[in-house]
Coordinates of C-alpha atoms in Angstrom, one line a residue:
X463 CA 0.0 0.0 -0.1
X464 CA 2.8 2.6 0.8
X465 CA 4.3 1.5 -2.6
X466 CA 1.2 2.2 -4.1
X467 CA 0.4 5.2 -2.8
X468 CA 4.3 6.7 -3.6
X469 CA 3.9 5.6 -7.1
X470 CA 0.9 7.3 -7.7
X471 CA 2.0 10.6 -5.9
X472 CA 4.7 10.4 -8.3
X473 CA 2.7 9.8 -11.7
X474 CA 1.5 13.5 -11.8
X475 CA 2.8 17.1 -11.8
X476 CA 0.7 18.0 -9.7
X477 CA 0.9 15.4 -7.3
X478 CA 4.7 16.0 -7.5
X479 CA 3.8 19.6 -6.8
X480 CA 1.5 18.9 -3.6
X481 CA 4.3 16.7 -2.2
X482 CA 6.7 19.2 -2.3
X483 CA 4.5 21.6 -0.7
X484 CA 3.5 19.2 2.0
X485 CA 7.3 18.9 2.7
X486 CA 7.8 22.0 2.7
X487 CA 5.0 22.7 5.1
X488 CA 6.3 20.2 7.6
X489 CA 9.7 21.4 7.5
X490 CA 8.2 24.8 8.4
X491 CA 6.3 23.4 11.1
X492 CA 9.5 21.6 12.7
X493 CA 11.6 24.5 12.2
X494 CA 8.8 26.6 14.3
X495 CA 8.4 23.7 16.8
X496 CA 12.1 24.0 17.3
X497 CA 12.4 27.5 17.6
X498 CA 9.7 27.5 20.4
X499 CA 12.0 25.1 22.6
X500 CA 15.1 27.3 21.1
X501 CA 15.3 30.5 22.3
X502 CA 14.6 31.6 25.6
X503 CA 15.2 35.3 27.2
X504 CA 18.7 34.7 28.2
X505 CA 20.2 31.4 26.2
X506 CA 19.2 31.2 22.8
X507 CA 19.3 27.4 22.8
X508 CA 17.5 27.0 26.2
X509 CA 14.5 24.8 26.6
X510 CA 11.8 27.5 27.4
X511 CA 10.0 25.3 29.7
X512 CA 6.6 27.4 29.2
X513 CA 6.7 26.5 25.6
X514 CA 7.3 22.8 26.6
X515 CA 3.9 20.8 26.7
X516 CA 3.3 19.1 30.2
X517 CA 2.2 15.6 30.4
X518 CA 0.1 14.6 33.7
X519 CA 1.7 17.8 35.0
X520 CA 4.9 17.3 34.1
X521 CA 7.5 18.6 31.8
X522 CA 10.2 16.4 30.6
X523 CA 13.7 17.9 29.3
X524 CA 16.0 14.7 27.7
X525 CA 19.6 15.3 27.7
X526 CA 21.5 15.7 24.2
X527 CA 22.7 12.0 24.4
X528 CA 19.2 10.7 25.7
X529 CA 20.9 9.1 28.7
X530 CA 19.6 11.9 31.4
X531 CA 16.6 13.8 31.9
X532 CA 15.1 16.3 34.0
X533 CA 11.4 16.3 35.0
X534 CA 10.2 19.5 36.0
X535 CA 6.8 19.8 37.8
X536 CA 4.5 23.0 38.7
X537 CA 3.9 22.8 42.2
X538 CA 1.9 25.5 42.7
X539 CA 4.5 27.9 44.4
X540 CA 7.5 27.0 42.3
X541 CA 9.1 24.0 40.6
X542 CA 10.0 20.9 41.4
X543 CA 12.9 19.0 39.8
X544 CA 14.2 15.9 39.8
X545 CA 16.8 14.4 37.5
X546 CA 17.2 10.7 36.4
X547 CA 19.6 8.6 34.1
X548 CA 23.0 8.4 33.8
X549 CA 23.9 11.9 35.5
X550 CA 22.4 10.6 38.9
X551 CA 19.5 11.3 40.7
X552 CA 18.7 14.8 42.5
X553 CA 15.4 16.2 43.8
X554 CA 14.8 19.8 44.5
X555 CA 12.8 22.7 44.4
X556 CA 13.2 26.2 43.3
X557 CA 11.0 29.8 43.8
X558 CA 12.5 30.7 40.1
X559 CA 9.2 29.8 38.0
X560 CA 8.5 32.7 35.7
X561 CA 9.9 32.8 32.3
X562 CA 12.3 29.3 33.3
X563 CA 14.7 28.1 30.6
X564 CA 16.8 25.1 31.1
X565 CA 20.6 24.5 29.1
X566 CA 22.0 21.4 28.9
X567 CA 25.7 21.1 29.1
X568 CA 27.0 19.5 25.5
X569 CA 28.1 16.2 27.4
X570 CA 25.2 15.8 28.9
X571 CA 26.3 15.5 32.6
X572 CA 25.1 18.8 33.6
X573 CA 22.5 21.8 33.5
X574 CA 21.7 24.9 34.2
X575 CA 18.0 26.8 34.9
X576 CA 17.4 30.4 34.7
X577 CA 14.1 31.9 35.9
X578 CA 12.3 34.7 38.0
X579 CA 10.9 34.4 41.5
X580 CA 8.7 37.5 40.6
X581 CA 7.5 38.6 37.4
X582 CA 8.6 38.5 33.7
X583 CA 10.8 41.3 34.4
X584 CA 12.9 39.6 37.4
X585 CA 14.4 39.0 39.7
X586 CA 16.1 36.4 37.6
X587 CA 18.6 34.0 39.5
X588 CA 20.6 31.2 37.8
X589 CA 21.1 27.6 39.3
X590 CA 23.6 25.0 38.2
X591 CA 23.0 21.4 38.5
X592 CA 26.5 19.4 38.3
X593 CA 28.9 17.4 40.1
X594 CA 30.6 19.4 42.9
X595 CA 32.9 17.5 44.6
X596 CA 31.8 14.4 43.2
X597 CA 28.4 14.7 44.2
X598 CA 25.5 15.5 42.0
X599 CA 24.0 19.0 43.6
X600 CA 22.6 22.3 42.9
X601 CA 24.1 25.7 43.3
X602 CA 22.2 28.9 43.1
X603 CA 25.4 31.2 41.9
X604 CA 23.5 34.5 41.4
X605 CA 25.3 36.0 44.5
X606 CA 28.7 36.0 43.0
X607 CA 27.5 37.7 39.8
X608 CA 25.4 40.5 42.1
X609 CA 28.6 41.2 43.4
X610 CA 30.7 41.1 40.1
X611 CA 28.1 43.7 38.7
X612 CA 27.3 45.6 41.7
X613 CA 25.3 49.2 40.8
X614 CA 26.7 50.6 37.7
X615 CA 23.7 52.6 36.8
X616 CA 21.0 54.3 39.3
X617 CA 17.6 53.2 39.6
X618 CA 14.6 54.7 41.6
X619 CA 15.3 52.2 44.2
X620 CA 18.7 49.9 44.5
X621 CA 18.0 46.6 43.0
X622 CA 20.2 43.5 42.2
X623 CA 20.6 42.6 38.5
X624 CA 18.7 39.7 36.7
X625 CA 21.2 36.9 36.3
X626 CA 20.6 34.3 33.5
X627 CA 22.4 31.7 31.8
X628 CA 24.0 32.2 28.4
X629 CA 26.2 28.7 27.5
X630 CA 28.3 26.5 28.6
X631 CA 31.8 27.0 27.7
X632 CA 34.9 24.4 28.4
X633 CA 35.7 23.1 31.6
X634 CA 32.1 23.3 32.8
X635 CA 32.0 26.9 33.1
X636 CA 29.0 28.9 32.3
X637 CA 28.5 32.1 30.6
X638 CA 26.4 34.5 32.6
X639 CA 24.8 37.7 32.1
X640 CA 24.2 40.5 34.6
X641 CA 21.4 42.7 33.5
X642 CA 20.1 46.0 34.4
X643 CA 16.2 45.2 35.4
X644 CA 14.7 46.4 32.1
X645 CA 12.0 48.5 33.8
X646 CA 11.8 52.6 33.1
X647 CA 13.0 53.5 36.8
X648 CA 16.8 52.3 35.8
X649 CA 19.0 54.6 33.6
X650 CA 20.0 51.9 30.9
X651 CA 17.5 49.5 31.6
X652 CA 18.1 45.8 29.8
X653 CA 22.0 46.4 29.3
X654 CA 24.0 44.0 30.5
X655 CA 27.4 42.5 31.0
X656 CA 28.7 38.7 30.7
X657 CA 31.0 37.0 32.9
X658 CA 32.8 33.6 32.5
X659 CA 31.9 31.6 35.6
X660 CA 33.6 28.3 37.4
X661 CA 30.0 27.3 39.4
X662 CA 32.7 24.5 40.9
X663 CA 35.0 27.2 42.8
X664 CA 32.4 30.3 42.1
X665 CA 35.2 32.3 40.8
X666 CA 34.6 34.8 37.7
X667 CA 37.2 34.6 35.0
X668 CA 36.9 37.3 32.3
X669 CA 34.5 40.0 32.1
X670 CA 32.5 41.1 28.9
X671 CA 31.0 44.2 28.2
X672 CA 27.7 44.4 26.4
X673 CA 29.4 45.1 23.1
X674 CA 32.0 42.6 23.3
X675 CA 29.6 40.1 24.6
X676 CA 27.4 40.7 21.3
X677 CA 30.5 40.7 18.9
X678 CA 31.9 37.5 20.5
X679 CA 28.5 35.5 21.5
X680 CA 25.6 36.6 19.6
X681 CA 24.5 33.7 18.2
X682 CA 24.2 32.4 21.6
X683 CA 22.4 35.2 23.3
X684 CA 18.8 35.0 24.0
X685 CA 16.1 37.7 23.0
X686 CA 16.1 39.8 25.9
X687 CA 20.2 40.5 25.6
X688 CA 19.9 40.3 21.9
X689 CA 17.3 43.5 22.1
X690 CA 19.5 45.4 24.6
X691 CA 20.3 48.8 23.7
X692 CA 23.7 49.6 22.4
X693 CA 22.8 53.4 22.7
X694 CA 22.8 53.3 26.1
X695 CA 26.7 51.6 26.3
X696 CA 27.8 54.3 23.9
X697 CA 26.4 57.2 25.2
X698 CA 25.0 56.4 28.9
X699 CA 23.6 59.8 29.2
X700 CA 21.0 59.4 26.6
X701 CA 19.4 56.5 28.6
X702 CA 19.3 58.5 31.7
X703 CA 16.1 58.3 33.7
X704 CA 15.6 62.3 34.7
X705 CA 14.2 61.7 38.0
X706 CA 17.3 60.0 39.0
X707 CA 19.5 62.8 38.2
X708 CA 18.4 65.7 40.1
X709 CA 21.8 67.3 39.4
X710 CA 20.8 67.8 35.8
X711 CA 17.6 69.8 36.5
X712 CA 18.3 73.2 35.1
X713 CA 17.3 75.8 37.8

């Protein structure tokens, strides 16, 4: 039957056209589906946990090699994550559930999760799941990034930056972004810097300004970071919030 149907479809030009159109449509749907899973807020190749359909209340994210998985459940106040397979077993919870995204390491032995414990604007935190001192564990690495980034711009109220994972680097290091919270009470809202972080030692290697990070890691940056205003970096005064700078008011 399959052979007969294929023969019939290739017997007329019209059928060939229909087959080609169907193939194009199928490819488009596949690419659309992949893009829904492959572009996060901070990491372009992150799995957007909101876009991944839950089954029986759980979202399963399988490692690249297919040998491990992370099962994510909404527990009403956050997320419960359970790992299994080759990477080992670990069960933990996090309140960082808004806009949550997950990125596996290329070798399938670790992953990180970025999510907000507030709203879609922030505050975003970064959790890394890996083997630390030979034991599978989860670390919130946000504080070390907060300390490195500090408060480089003025806000109506001093706020910690959003912290999000961009990509895995060699040696199980992570490229992490620290973003000025993107709302209108902050100068240069939504601008960022990036850091090479070693989660095992909680130390930072190289730091990258926004322009350099976009140049070096542009294809890896999620939609939030890609859209950051470079004009604010080149001329910071152009992105000042007037109420943050009373010294600039004319008498």
